[in-house]
Amino acid sequence: MNKTDLLIIGAGAAGISAACAAWDAGCRSIVLTDRLDSPGGILRQCVHEGFGLAEFGAELTGPAYADRLSERLSCTGVLFLPGREVLALTKEKTAVLSGSGGIEQVGFKRLILASGCREKTIGSLPVAGPRPAGIFTAGQAQEMINLCHWDLGSNIVILGSGDLGMILARRFTLEGKRVVSLVEQNKRYGGMARNYRRCIEAYQIPIRYRRTIRELHGMPRLTGVTVENLESGEREKLPCDTLVTAIGLIPERELIRGLEKEEWLSLAGNCKKVHDLADSAAAEGAALGRQIGEQLAKGNTA
Ligand SMILES: Cc1cc2nc3c(=O)[nH]c(=O)nc-3n(C[C@H](O)[C@H](O)[C@H](O)COP(=O)(O)OP(=O)(O)OC[C@H]3O[C@@H](n4cnc5c(N)ncnc54)[C@H](O)[C@@H]3O)c2cc1C
C-alpha cells in the first residue's frame, strides 16, 4: 500500500489550490487524485470567459484558468494521480482507488475532500408525463456540447435561470439553435447580473418568470413541455425537442458518509458549499491546504 501525509480527492480549483498551498507551507508528502485524466475539474468544460479576476487579475476562460492552476501544481512536488476514481474511504485512513492499472490503496494521515458537486435532475421535481429522450442536466449538456461537440437538439427549453442556465442559453444560440424560452419560478433571474446582460439581453433570449414545468410530452423523443403560470395557474404548451434542467447543485459527499466526524477529514470547494466563483473555491482550498500543510510539516497531524 502507498502512504502519504496528505491525500486530496478532486483536482478542481479547490483541490489544486489546497495541494499547492500545503506544499508551500512545507508539507512534502502530498497525493492529489482525480477520476479525470487532466486537472481542472468543472473548469475544463466552461469555455466562456469570466474566471480568475481575483486570483489572476484577468478574465480567463475556464480551461485557461485550469491551465494556470496546473502550471502552479507542476512547480511543486505534489504527486498527481489522474484517471483514478476513489471508490471508498475507511476509518483506518485508507483510500481505495480504481484506475486503468487496477485497484490501489493509499494510506494517509490527513484527507481533504474536494470532490465538487452534482446536479439536481428532473426526477427531483413534481413533473408529470413520460421521460423521453432529449432531457439533460445543464452540466451534462455543457460537457456534451463543449467537449464532445455533439448536437443535442434544435428547439431548446431551459428550466432555471441561474448562471448555468443563462450561459447555456447563449451557448445553444451561438451553436445556431433556437432557445424557445428559459422558465424561471422566481420574479427575477437567478444568476449574476453580468451573465444576464451578456447571455440573455445581448441575444434577446426570452425568459418566462413565475412559471414552472408541469408536464413532459412525446415518446421516444420529447415534443414539448407544459408550463404553468404560478400566479394565475394558466398553462401553455411549448413545443421543443430538448429540455435542459439547470435547477441547482448538490455538494458531492457520498464518499464520506459515516465518516463526517473523523478529525483527519476536511472539506474544500463545492463539496463543502457551492461557490458561484472559481476564485472563491480556490481561495477556500488554499486556506485549508496552508493550515493542514503547516500542521503536517510540524509533525502535528491532529
Ligand atoms: C457551468 C458553470 C459555469 C461557471 N461559471 C463561472 C464563471 O463564469 N466564473 C467563475 O469564477 N466561476 C464559475 N463557475 C463556478 C466555478 O467553476 C466552481 O465553483 C469551481 O470551479 C468549483 O471547483 P471545485 O474544485 O470545488 O469542484 P470541481 O471543479 O467540480 O472539481 C471536483 C473534482 O473532483 C473530482 N472527483 C469527484 N469525485 C471523485 C472521486 N470519487 N474520485 C476521484 N475524483 C473525484 C471530479 O472529477 C472533479 O475534477 C461556474 C461553474 C459552472 C458549473
JSON list of N, CA, C and O and ligand atoms in Angstrom, two decimals, residues 9-15 33-36 40-43 46 48-52 84-86 114-117 142 164 167 192 194 249 252 255 268-271 275-279 281, ligand 1:
[
{"chain": "A", "resi": 9, "resn": "ILE", "atom": "N", "xyz": [-8.65, 14.53, -2.62]},
{"chain": "A", "resi": 9, "resn": "ILE", "atom": "CA", "xyz": [-9.50, 13.90, -3.64]},
{"chain": "A", "resi": 9, "resn": "ILE", "atom": "C", "xyz": [-10.20, 15.00, -4.43]},
{"chain": "A", "resi": 9, "resn": "ILE", "atom": "O", "xyz": [-11.01, 15.75, -3.88]},
{"chain": "A", "resi": 10, "resn": "GLY", "atom": "N", "xyz": [-9.88, 15.08, -5.73]},
{"chain": "A", "resi": 10, "resn": "GLY", "atom": "CA", "xyz": [-10.50, 16.07, -6.60]},
{"chain": "A", "resi": 10, "resn": "GLY", "atom": "C", "xyz": [-9.51, 17.15, -6.98]},
{"chain": "A", "resi": 10, "resn": "GLY", "atom": "O", "xyz": [-9.04, 17.90, -6.13]},
{"chain": "A", "resi": 11, "resn": "ALA", "atom": "N", "xyz": [-9.20, 17.22, -8.30]},
{"chain": "A", "resi": 11, "resn": "ALA", "atom": "CA", "xyz": [-8.23, 18.21, -8.77]},
{"chain": "A", "resi": 11, "resn": "ALA", "atom": "C", "xyz": [-8.92, 19.33, -9.54]},
{"chain": "A", "resi": 11, "resn": "ALA", "atom": "O", "xyz": [-8.56, 19.66, -10.66]},
{"chain": "A", "resi": 12, "resn": "GLY", "atom": "N", "xyz": [-9.97, 19.90, -8.92]},
{"chain": "A", "resi": 12, "resn": "GLY", "atom": "CA", "xyz": [-10.58, 21.11, -9.44]},
{"chain": "A", "resi": 12, "resn": "GLY", "atom": "C", "xyz": [-9.88, 22.32, -8.83]},
{"chain": "A", "resi": 12, "resn": "GLY", "atom": "O", "xyz": [-8.78, 22.17, -8.24]},
{"chain": "A", "resi": 13, "resn": "ALA", "atom": "N", "xyz": [-10.51, 23.48, -8.93]},
{"chain": "A", "resi": 13, "resn": "ALA", "atom": "CA", "xyz": [-9.90, 24.71, -8.40]},
{"chain": "A", "resi": 13, "resn": "ALA", "atom": "C", "xyz": [-9.56, 24.56, -6.92]},
{"chain": "A", "resi": 13, "resn": "ALA", "atom": "O", "xyz": [-8.47, 24.97, -6.46]},
{"chain": "A", "resi": 14, "resn": "ALA", "atom": "N", "xyz": [-10.45, 23.95, -6.15]},
{"chain": "A", "resi": 14, "resn": "ALA", "atom": "CA", "xyz": [-10.23, 23.83, -4.71]},
{"chain": "A", "resi": 14, "resn": "ALA", "atom": "C", "xyz": [-9.11, 22.84, -4.38]},
{"chain": "A", "resi": 14, "resn": "ALA", "atom": "O", "xyz": [-8.22, 23.13, -3.58]},
{"chain": "A", "resi": 15, "resn": "GLY", "atom": "N", "xyz": [-9.14, 21.67, -5.01]},
{"chain": "A", "resi": 15, "resn": "GLY", "atom": "CA", "xyz": [-8.15, 20.63, -4.71]},
{"chain": "A", "resi": 15, "resn": "GLY", "atom": "C", "xyz": [-6.75, 21.03, -5.13]},
{"chain": "A", "resi": 15, "resn": "GLY", "atom": "O", "xyz": [-5.79, 20.84, -4.37]},
{"chain": "A", "resi": 33, "resn": "THR", "atom": "N", "xyz": [-5.51, 13.34, -6.32]},
{"chain": "A", "resi": 33, "resn": "THR", "atom": "CA", "xyz": [-6.04, 12.36, -7.28]},
{"chain": "A", "resi": 33, "resn": "THR", "atom": "C", "xyz": [-7.37, 12.83, -7.87]},
{"chain": "A", "resi": 33, "resn": "THR", "atom": "O", "xyz": [-8.11, 13.58, -7.25]},
{"chain": "A", "resi": 34, "resn": "ASP", "atom": "N", "xyz": [-7.63, 12.40, -9.11]},
{"chain": "A", "resi": 34, "resn": "ASP", "atom": "CA", "xyz": [-8.89, 12.75, -9.77]},
{"chain": "A", "resi": 34, "resn": "ASP", "atom": "C", "xyz": [-9.28, 11.63, -10.72]},
{"chain": "A", "resi": 34, "resn": "ASP", "atom": "O", "xyz": [-8.43, 10.97, -11.31]},
{"chain": "A", "resi": 35, "resn": "ARG", "atom": "N", "xyz": [-10.58, 11.46, -10.90]},
{"chain": "A", "resi": 35, "resn": "ARG", "atom": "CA", "xyz": [-11.05, 10.43, -11.84]},
{"chain": "A", "resi": 35, "resn": "ARG", "atom": "C", "xyz": [-10.78, 10.85, -13.29]},
{"chain": "A", "resi": 35, "resn": "ARG", "atom": "O", "xyz": [-10.73, 10.00, -14.17]},
{"chain": "A", "resi": 36, "resn": "LEU", "atom": "N", "xyz": [-10.65, 12.15, -13.52]},
{"chain": "A", "resi": 36, "resn": "LEU", "atom": "CA", "xyz": [-10.40, 12.63, -14.89]},
{"chain": "A", "resi": 36, "resn": "LEU", "atom": "C", "xyz": [-8.91, 12.54, -15.22]},
{"chain": "A", "resi": 36, "resn": "LEU", "atom": "O", "xyz": [-8.07, 12.43, -14.32]},
{"chain": "A", "resi": 40, "resn": "GLY", "atom": "N", "xyz": [-8.29, 20.25, -13.29]},
{"chain": "A", "resi": 40, "resn": "GLY", "atom": "CA", "xyz": [-9.11, 21.41, -13.64]},
{"chain": "A", "resi": 40, "resn": "GLY", "atom": "C", "xyz": [-10.57, 21.24, -13.25]},
{"chain": "A", "resi": 40, "resn": "GLY", "atom": "O", "xyz": [-11.29, 22.21, -13.07]},
{"chain": "A", "resi": 41, "resn": "GLY", "atom": "N", "xyz": [-11.04, 19.99, -13.17]},
{"chain": "A", "resi": 41, "resn": "GLY", "atom": "CA", "xyz": [-12.42, 19.76, -12.74]},
{"chain": "A", "resi": 41, "resn": "GLY", "atom": "C", "xyz": [-13.41, 20.39, -13.70]},
{"chain": "A", "resi": 41, "resn": "GLY", "atom": "O", "xyz": [-13.24, 20.37, -14.93]},
{"chain": "A", "resi": 42, "resn": "ILE", "atom": "N", "xyz": [-14.44, 20.99, -13.14]},
{"chain": "A", "resi": 42, "resn": "ILE", "atom": "CA", "xyz": [-15.55, 21.55, -13.93]},
{"chain": "A", "resi": 42, "resn": "ILE", "atom": "C", "xyz": [-15.07, 22.68, -14.86]},
{"chain": "A", "resi": 42, "resn": "ILE", "atom": "O", "xyz": [-15.69, 22.96, -15.89]},
{"chain": "A", "resi": 43, "resn": "LEU", "atom": "N", "xyz": [-13.94, 23.30, -14.52]},
{"chain": "A", "resi": 43, "resn": "LEU", "atom": "CA", "xyz": [-13.42, 24.41, -15.33]},
{"chain": "A", "resi": 43, "resn": "LEU", "atom": "C", "xyz": [-13.18, 23.99, -16.78]},
{"chain": "A", "resi": 43, "resn": "LEU", "atom": "O", "xyz": [-13.34, 24.80, -17.69]},
{"chain": "A", "resi": 46, "resn": "CYS", "atom": "N", "xyz": [-16.09, 24.72, -19.08]},
{"chain": "A", "resi": 46, "resn": "CYS", "atom": "CA", "xyz": [-16.66, 26.08, -19.08]},
{"chain": "A", "resi": 46, "resn": "CYS", "atom": "C", "xyz": [-15.84, 26.95, -20.03]},
{"chain": "A", "resi": 46, "resn": "CYS", "atom": "O", "xyz": [-14.92, 27.65, -19.60]},
{"chain": "A", "resi": 48, "resn": "HIS", "atom": "N", "xyz": [-16.54, 29.58, -21.64]},
{"chain": "A", "resi": 48, "resn": "HIS", "atom": "CA", "xyz": [-16.80, 31.02, -21.64]},
{"chain": "A", "resi": 48, "resn": "HIS", "atom": "C", "xyz": [-15.78, 31.76, -20.77]},
{"chain": "A", "resi": 48, "resn": "HIS", "atom": "O", "xyz": [-15.11, 31.14, -19.93]},
{"chain": "A", "resi": 49, "resn": "GLU", "atom": "N", "xyz": [-15.69, 33.09, -20.99]},
{"chain": "A", "resi": 49, "resn": "GLU", "atom": "CA", "xyz": [-14.80, 33.90, -20.15]},
{"chain": "A", "resi": 49, "resn": "GLU", "atom": "C", "xyz": [-15.50, 34.30, -18.86]},
{"chain": "A", "resi": 49, "resn": "GLU", "atom": "O", "xyz": [-16.72, 34.26, -18.79]},
{"chain": "A", "resi": 50, "resn": "GLY", "atom": "N", "xyz": [-14.75, 34.70, -17.87]},
{"chain": "A", "resi": 50, "resn": "GLY", "atom": "CA", "xyz": [-15.38, 35.17, -16.63]},
{"chain": "A", "resi": 50, "resn": "GLY", "atom": "C", "xyz": [-14.75, 34.55, -15.40]},
{"chain": "A", "resi": 50, "resn": "GLY", "atom": "O", "xyz": [-15.33, 34.63, -14.31]},
{"chain": "A", "resi": 51, "resn": "PHE", "atom": "N", "xyz": [-13.58, 33.94, -15.55]},
{"chain": "A", "resi": 51, "resn": "PHE", "atom": "CA", "xyz": [-12.93, 33.28, -14.42]},
{"chain": "A", "resi": 51, "resn": "PHE", "atom": "C", "xyz": [-11.64, 34.01, -14.07]},
{"chain": "A", "resi": 51, "resn": "PHE", "atom": "O", "xyz": [-10.90, 34.42, -14.97]},
{"chain": "A", "resi": 52, "resn": "GLY", "atom": "N", "xyz": [-11.36, 34.15, -12.78]},
{"chain": "A", "resi": 52, "resn": "GLY", "atom": "CA", "xyz": [-10.00, 34.47, -12.36]},
{"chain": "A", "resi": 52, "resn": "GLY", "atom": "C", "xyz": [-9.67, 35.92, -12.09]},
{"chain": "A", "resi": 52, "resn": "GLY", "atom": "O", "xyz": [-8.49, 36.26, -11.94]},
{"chain": "A", "resi": 84, "resn": "ARG", "atom": "N", "xyz": [-8.02, 8.19, -11.71]},
{"chain": "A", "resi": 84, "resn": "ARG", "atom": "CA", "xyz": [-8.32, 7.30, -10.58]},
{"chain": "A", "resi": 84, "resn": "ARG", "atom": "C", "xyz": [-9.61, 7.74, -9.90]},
{"chain": "A", "resi": 84, "resn": "ARG", "atom": "O", "xyz": [-9.68, 8.88, -9.42]},
{"chain": "A", "resi": 85, "resn": "GLU", "atom": "N", "xyz": [-10.57, 6.86, -9.85]},
{"chain": "A", "resi": 85, "resn": "GLU", "atom": "CA", "xyz": [-11.81, 7.12, -9.11]},
{"chain": "A", "resi": 85, "resn": "GLU", "atom": "C", "xyz": [-11.60, 6.62, -7.68]},
{"chain": "A", "resi": 85, "resn": "GLU", "atom": "O", "xyz": [-11.19, 5.47, -7.48]},
{"chain": "A", "resi": 86, "resn": "VAL", "atom": "N", "xyz": [-11.84, 7.46, -6.71]},
{"chain": "A", "resi": 86, "resn": "VAL", "atom": "CA", "xyz": [-11.78, 6.98, -5.33]},
{"chain": "A", "resi": 86, "resn": "VAL", "atom": "C", "xyz": [-13.10, 6.30, -5.04]},
{"chain": "A", "resi": 86, "resn": "VAL", "atom": "O", "xyz": [-14.17, 6.92, -5.10]},
{"chain": "A", "resi": 114, "resn": "ALA", "atom": "N", "xyz": [-12.25, 17.31, -1.98]},
{"chain": "A", "resi": 114, "resn": "ALA", "atom": "CA", "xyz": [-12.54, 18.46, -2.86]},
{"chain": "A", "resi": 114, "resn": "ALA", "atom": "C", "xyz": [-13.24, 17.93, -4.11]},
{"chain": "A", "resi": 114, "resn": "ALA", "atom": "O", "xyz": [-12.82, 18.17, -5.24]},
{"chain": "A", "resi": 115, "resn": "SER", "atom": "N", "xyz": [-14.31, 17.17, -3.87]},
{"chain": "A", "resi": 115, "resn": "SER", "atom": "CA", "xyz": [-14.95, 16.39, -4.94]},
{"chain": "A", "resi": 115, "resn": "SER", "atom": "C", "xyz": [-16.05, 17.15, -5.69]},
{"chain": "A", "resi": 115, "resn": "SER", "atom": "O", "xyz": [-16.77, 16.55, -6.49]},
{"chain": "A", "resi": 116, "resn": "GLY", "atom": "N", "xyz": [-16.19, 18.45, -5.46]},
{"chain": "A", "resi": 116, "resn": "GLY", "atom": "CA", "xyz": [-17.13, 19.24, -6.25]},
{"chain": "A", "resi": 116, "resn": "GLY", "atom": "C", "xyz": [-18.60, 18.96, -5.92]},
{"chain": "A", "resi": 116, "resn": "GLY", "atom": "O", "xyz": [-18.93, 18.62, -4.78]},
{"chain": "A", "resi": 117, "resn": "CYS", "atom": "N", "xyz": [-19.47, 19.11, -6.91]},
{"chain": "A", "resi": 117, "resn": "CYS", "atom": "CA", "xyz": [-20.90, 18.93, -6.66]},
{"chain": "A", "resi": 117, "resn": "CYS", "atom": "C", "xyz": [-21.55, 18.18, -7.81]},
{"chain": "A", "resi": 117, "resn": "CYS", "atom": "O", "xyz": [-20.93, 17.96, -8.84]},
{"chain": "A", "resi": 142, "resn": "GLN", "atom": "N", "xyz": [-23.57, 20.90, -21.18]},
{"chain": "A", "resi": 142, "resn": "GLN", "atom": "CA", "xyz": [-22.36, 21.71, -21.39]},
{"chain": "A", "resi": 142, "resn": "GLN", "atom": "C", "xyz": [-21.18, 20.82, -21.80]},
{"chain": "A", "resi": 142, "resn": "GLN", "atom": "O", "xyz": [-20.43, 21.14, -22.72]},
{"chain": "A", "resi": 164, "resn": "LEU", "atom": "N", "xyz": [-25.69, 28.98, -14.74]},
{"chain": "A", "resi": 164, "resn": "LEU", "atom": "CA", "xyz": [-25.53, 27.84, -15.64]},
{"chain": "A", "resi": 164, "resn": "LEU", "atom": "C", "xyz": [-26.58, 27.86, -16.74]},
{"chain": "A", "resi": 164, "resn": "LEU", "atom": "O", "xyz": [-26.28, 27.67, -17.92]},
{"chain": "A", "resi": 167, "resn": "ILE", "atom": "N", "xyz": [-25.84, 30.83, -19.18]},
{"chain": "A", "resi": 167, "resn": "ILE", "atom": "CA", "xyz": [-24.64, 30.60, -20.00]},
{"chain": "A", "resi": 167, "resn": "ILE", "atom": "C", "xyz": [-24.94, 29.56, -21.08]},
{"chain": "A", "resi": 167, "resn": "ILE", "atom": "O", "xyz": [-24.52, 29.69, -22.23]},
{"chain": "A", "resi": 192, "resn": "MET", "atom": "N", "xyz": [-25.92, 35.87, -11.90]},
{"chain": "A", "resi": 192, "resn": "MET", "atom": "CA", "xyz": [-25.29, 37.19, -11.76]},
{"chain": "A", "resi": 192, "resn": "MET", "atom": "C", "xyz": [-25.78, 38.15, -12.86]},
{"chain": "A", "resi": 192, "resn": "MET", "atom": "O", "xyz": [-26.05, 37.72, -13.99]},
{"chain": "A", "resi": 194, "resn": "ARG", "atom": "N", "xyz": [-24.13, 40.27, -14.55]},
{"chain": "A", "resi": 194, "resn": "ARG", "atom": "CA", "xyz": [-23.26, 40.32, -15.73]},
{"chain": "A", "resi": 194, "resn": "ARG", "atom": "C", "xyz": [-23.60, 39.18, -16.70]},
{"chain": "A", "resi": 194, "resn": "ARG", "atom": "O", "xyz": [-23.55, 39.34, -17.92]},
{"chain": "A", "resi": 249, "resn": "LEU", "atom": "N", "xyz": [-27.37, 22.70, -7.66]},
{"chain": "A", "resi": 249, "resn": "LEU", "atom": "CA", "xyz": [-26.22, 21.82, -7.46]},
{"chain": "A", "resi": 249, "resn": "LEU", "atom": "C", "xyz": [-26.23, 21.32, -6.02]},
{"chain": "A", "resi": 249, "resn": "LEU", "atom": "O", "xyz": [-26.63, 22.03, -5.11]},
{"chain": "A", "resi": 252, "resn": "GLU", "atom": "N", "xyz": [-21.12, 17.13, -3.36]},
{"chain": "A", "resi": 252, "resn": "GLU", "atom": "CA", "xyz": [-20.89, 15.69, -3.57]},
{"chain": "A", "resi": 252, "resn": "GLU", "atom": "C", "xyz": [-20.11, 15.11, -2.39]},
{"chain": "A", "resi": 252, "resn": "GLU", "atom": "O", "xyz": [-18.90, 15.29, -2.29]},
{"chain": "A", "resi": 255, "resn": "LEU", "atom": "N", "xyz": [-18.76, 9.87, -0.60]},
{"chain": "A", "resi": 255, "resn": "LEU", "atom": "CA", "xyz": [-17.59, 9.11, -0.13]},
{"chain": "A", "resi": 255, "resn": "LEU", "atom": "C", "xyz": [-17.42, 9.14, 1.39]},
{"chain": "A", "resi": 255, "resn": "LEU", "atom": "O", "xyz": [-16.83, 8.24, 1.96]},
{"chain": "A", "resi": 268, "resn": "ALA", "atom": "N", "xyz": [-13.23, 21.09, 1.12]},
{"chain": "A", "resi": 268, "resn": "ALA", "atom": "CA", "xyz": [-12.99, 22.39, 0.47]},
{"chain": "A", "resi": 268, "resn": "ALA", "atom": "C", "xyz": [-13.71, 22.45, -0.86]},
{"chain": "A", "resi": 268, "resn": "ALA", "atom": "O", "xyz": [-13.90, 21.43, -1.52]},
{"chain": "A", "resi": 269, "resn": "GLY", "atom": "N", "xyz": [-14.08, 23.67, -1.26]},
{"chain": "A", "resi": 269, "resn": "GLY", "atom": "CA", "xyz": [-14.71, 23.87, -2.58]},
{"chain": "A", "resi": 269, "resn": "GLY", "atom": "C", "xyz": [-16.18, 23.49, -2.57]},
{"chain": "A", "resi": 269, "resn": "GLY", "atom": "O", "xyz": [-16.85, 23.49, -1.54]},
{"chain": "A", "resi": 270, "resn": "ASN", "atom": "N", "xyz": [-16.67, 23.11, -3.76]},
{"chain": "A", "resi": 270, "resn": "ASN", "atom": "CA", "xyz": [-18.11, 22.90, -3.93]},
{"chain": "A", "resi": 270, "resn": "ASN", "atom": "C", "xyz": [-18.66, 21.72, -3.15]},
{"chain": "A", "resi": 270, "resn": "ASN", "atom": "O", "xyz": [-19.87, 21.63, -2.95]},
{"chain": "A", "resi": 271, "resn": "CYS", "atom": "N", "xyz": [-17.81, 20.81, -2.69]},
{"chain": "A", "resi": 271, "resn": "CYS", "atom": "CA", "xyz": [-18.35, 19.70, -1.88]},
{"chain": "A", "resi": 271, "resn": "CYS", "atom": "C", "xyz": [-18.64, 20.18, -0.46]},
{"chain": "A", "resi": 271, "resn": "CYS", "atom": "O", "xyz": [-19.36, 19.52, 0.30]},
{"chain": "A", "resi": 275, "resn": "HIS", "atom": "N", "xyz": [-19.90, 27.18, -4.68]},
{"chain": "A", "resi": 275, "resn": "HIS", "atom": "CA", "xyz": [-19.33, 28.51, -4.92]},
{"chain": "A", "resi": 275, "resn": "HIS", "atom": "C", "xyz": [-19.72, 28.98, -6.32]},
{"chain": "A", "resi": 275, "resn": "HIS", "atom": "O", "xyz": [-19.54, 28.24, -7.29]},
{"chain": "A", "resi": 276, "resn": "ASP", "atom": "N", "xyz": [-20.19, 30.23, -6.43]},
{"chain": "A", "resi": 276, "resn": "ASP", "atom": "CA", "xyz": [-20.50, 30.78, -7.75]},
{"chain": "A", "resi": 276, "resn": "ASP", "atom": "C", "xyz": [-19.23, 31.08, -8.52]},
{"chain": "A", "resi": 276, "resn": "ASP", "atom": "O", "xyz": [-19.23, 31.09, -9.75]},
{"chain": "A", "resi": 277, "resn": "LEU", "atom": "N", "xyz": [-18.17, 31.41, -7.81]},
{"chain": "A", "resi": 277, "resn": "LEU", "atom": "CA", "xyz": [-16.92, 31.82, -8.47]},
{"chain": "A", "resi": 277, "resn": "LEU", "atom": "C", "xyz": [-15.80, 30.82, -8.17]},
{"chain": "A", "resi": 277, "resn": "LEU", "atom": "O", "xyz": [-15.60, 30.42, -7.02]},
{"chain": "A", "resi": 278, "resn": "ALA", "atom": "N", "xyz": [-15.08, 30.48, -9.24]},
{"chain": "A", "resi": 278, "resn": "ALA", "atom": "CA", "xyz": [-13.94, 29.57, -9.07]},
{"chain": "A", "resi": 278, "resn": "ALA", "atom": "C", "xyz": [-12.92, 30.17, -8.11]},
{"chain": "A", "resi": 278, "resn": "ALA", "atom": "O", "xyz": [-12.28, 29.45, -7.33]},
{"chain": "A", "resi": 279, "resn": "ASP", "atom": "N", "xyz": [-12.75, 31.51, -8.17]},
{"chain": "A", "resi": 279, "resn": "ASP", "atom": "CA", "xyz": [-11.79, 32.17, -7.27]},
{"chain": "A", "resi": 279, "resn": "ASP", "atom": "C", "xyz": [-12.09, 31.88, -5.81]},
{"chain": "A", "resi": 279, "resn": "ASP", "atom": "O", "xyz": [-11.19, 31.72, -5.00]},
{"chain": "A", "resi": 281, "resn": "ALA", "atom": "N", "xyz": [-13.73, 29.22, -4.58]},
{"chain": "A", "resi": 281, "resn": "ALA", "atom": "CA", "xyz": [-13.42, 27.80, -4.30]},
{"chain": "A", "resi": 281, "resn": "ALA", "atom": "C", "xyz": [-11.90, 27.63, -4.15]},
{"chain": "A", "resi": 281, "resn": "ALA", "atom": "O", "xyz": [-11.42, 26.93, -3.25]},
{"chain": "B", "resi": 1, "resn": "LIG", "atom": "C1", "xyz": [-21.41, 25.91, -15.76]},
{"chain": "B", "resi": 1, "resn": "LIG", "atom": "C2", "xyz": [-20.64, 26.66, -14.73]},
{"chain": "B", "resi": 1, "resn": "LIG", "atom": "C3", "xyz": [-20.27, 27.94, -15.01]},
{"chain": "B", "resi": 1, "resn": "LIG", "atom": "C4", "xyz": [-19.48, 28.64, -14.10]},
{"chain": "B", "resi": 1, "resn": "LIG", "atom": "N1", "xyz": [-19.10, 29.90, -14.44]},
{"chain": "B", "resi": 1, "resn": "LIG", "atom": "C5", "xyz": [-18.22, 30.54, -13.64]},
{"chain": "B", "resi": 1, "resn": "LIG", "atom": "C6", "xyz": [-17.67, 31.83, -14.05]},
{"chain": "B", "resi": 1, "resn": "LIG", "atom": "O1", "xyz": [-18.03, 32.38, -15.09]},
{"chain": "B", "resi": 1, "resn": "LIG", "atom": "N2", "xyz": [-16.76, 32.41, -13.24]},
{"chain": "B", "resi": 1, "resn": "LIG", "atom": "C7", "xyz": [-16.34, 31.79, -12.09]},
{"chain": "B", "resi": 1, "resn": "LIG", "atom": "O2", "xyz": [-15.46, 32.33, -11.39]},
{"chain": "B", "resi": 1, "resn": "LIG", "atom": "N3", "xyz": [-16.88, 30.60, -11.66]},
{"chain": "B", "resi": 1, "resn": "LIG", "atom": "C8", "xyz": [-17.80, 29.96, -12.40]},
{"chain": "B", "resi": 1, "resn": "LIG", "atom": "N4", "xyz": [-18.30, 28.75, -12.01]},
{"chain": "B", "resi": 1, "resn": "LIG", "atom": "C9", "xyz": [-18.01, 28.21, -10.65]},
{"chain": "B", "resi": 1, "resn": "LIG", "atom": "C10", "xyz": [-16.66, 27.51, -10.52]},
{"chain": "B", "resi": 1, "resn": "LIG", "atom": "O3", "xyz": [-16.27, 26.98, -11.76]},
{"chain": "B", "resi": 1, "resn": "LIG", "atom": "C11", "xyz": [-16.71, 26.38, -9.48]},
{"chain": "B", "resi": 1, "resn": "LIG", "atom": "O4", "xyz": [-17.30, 26.84, -8.29]},
{"chain": "B", "resi": 1, "resn": "LIG", "atom": "C12", "xyz": [-15.32, 25.82, -9.11]},
{"chain": "B", "resi": 1, "resn": "LIG", "atom": "O5", "xyz": [-14.53, 25.64, -10.26]},
{"chain": "B", "resi": 1, "resn": "LIG", "atom": "C13", "xyz": [-15.51, 24.51, -8.34]},
{"chain": "B", "resi": 1, "resn": "LIG", "atom": "O6", "xyz": [-14.28, 23.95, -8.01]},
{"chain": "B", "resi": 1, "resn": "LIG", "atom": "P1", "xyz": [-14.19, 22.61, -7.11]},
{"chain": "B", "resi": 1, "resn": "LIG", "atom": "O7", "xyz": [-12.73, 22.29, -7.06]},
{"chain": "B", "resi": 1, "resn": "LIG", "atom": "O8", "xyz": [-14.89, 22.78, -5.83]},
{"chain": "B", "resi": 1, "resn": "LIG", "atom": "O9", "xyz": [-15.00, 21.46, -7.89]},
{"chain": "B", "resi": 1, "resn": "LIG", "atom": "P2", "xyz": [-14.80, 20.78, -9.32]},
{"chain": "B", "resi": 1, "resn": "LIG", "atom": "O10", "xyz": [-14.19, 21.67, -10.31]},
{"chain": "B", "resi": 1, "resn": "LIG", "atom": "O11", "xyz": [-16.11, 20.16, -9.65]},
{"chain": "B", "resi": 1, "resn": "LIG", "atom": "O12", "xyz": [-13.73, 19.60, -9.02]},
{"chain": "B", "resi": 1, "resn": "LIG", "atom": "C14", "xyz": [-14.06, 18.41, -8.36]},
{"chain": "B", "resi": 1, "resn": "LIG", "atom": "C15", "xyz": [-13.19, 17.32, -8.92]},
{"chain": "B", "resi": 1, "resn": "LIG", "atom": "O13", "xyz": [-13.34, 16.16, -8.10]},
{"chain": "B", "resi": 1, "resn": "LIG", "atom": "C16", "xyz": [-13.29, 15.02, -8.92]},
{"chain": "B", "resi": 1, "resn": "LIG", "atom": "N5", "xyz": [-13.91, 13.91, -8.19]},
{"chain": "B", "resi": 1, "resn": "LIG", "atom": "C17", "xyz": [-15.15, 13.90, -7.61]},
{"chain": "B", "resi": 1, "resn": "LIG", "atom": "N6", "xyz": [-15.38, 12.71, -7.01]},
{"chain": "B", "resi": 1, "resn": "LIG", "atom": "C18", "xyz": [-14.26, 11.97, -7.21]},
{"chain": "B", "resi": 1, "resn": "LIG", "atom": "C19", "xyz": [-13.89, 10.64, -6.83]},
{"chain": "B", "resi": 1, "resn": "LIG", "atom": "N7", "xyz": [-14.71, 9.82, -6.12]},
{"chain": "B", "resi": 1, "resn": "LIG", "atom": "N8", "xyz": [-12.67, 10.17, -7.21]},
{"chain": "B", "resi": 1, "resn": "LIG", "atom": "C20", "xyz": [-11.82, 10.96, -7.93]},
{"chain": "B", "resi": 1, "resn": "LIG", "atom": "N9", "xyz": [-12.13, 12.22, -8.31]},
{"chain": "B", "resi": 1, "resn": "LIG", "atom": "C21", "xyz": [-13.34, 12.72, -7.96]},
{"chain": "B", "resi": 1, "resn": "LIG", "atom": "C22", "xyz": [-14.03, 15.45, -10.18]},
{"chain": "B", "resi": 1, "resn": "LIG", "atom": "O14", "xyz": [-13.67, 14.66, -11.29]},
{"chain": "B", "resi": 1, "resn": "LIG", "atom": "C23", "xyz": [-13.57, 16.90, -10.33]},
{"chain": "B", "resi": 1, "resn": "LIG", "atom": "O15", "xyz": [-12.44, 17.00, -11.18]},
{"chain": "B", "resi": 1, "resn": "LIG", "atom": "C24", "xyz": [-19.09, 28.02, -12.88]},
{"chain": "B", "resi": 1, "resn": "LIG", "atom": "C25", "xyz": [-19.50, 26.71, -12.59]},
{"chain": "B", "resi": 1, "resn": "LIG", "atom": "C26", "xyz": [-20.27, 26.02, -13.50]},
{"chain": "B", "resi": 1, "resn": "LIG", "atom": "C27", "xyz": [-20.69, 24.62, -13.15]}
]
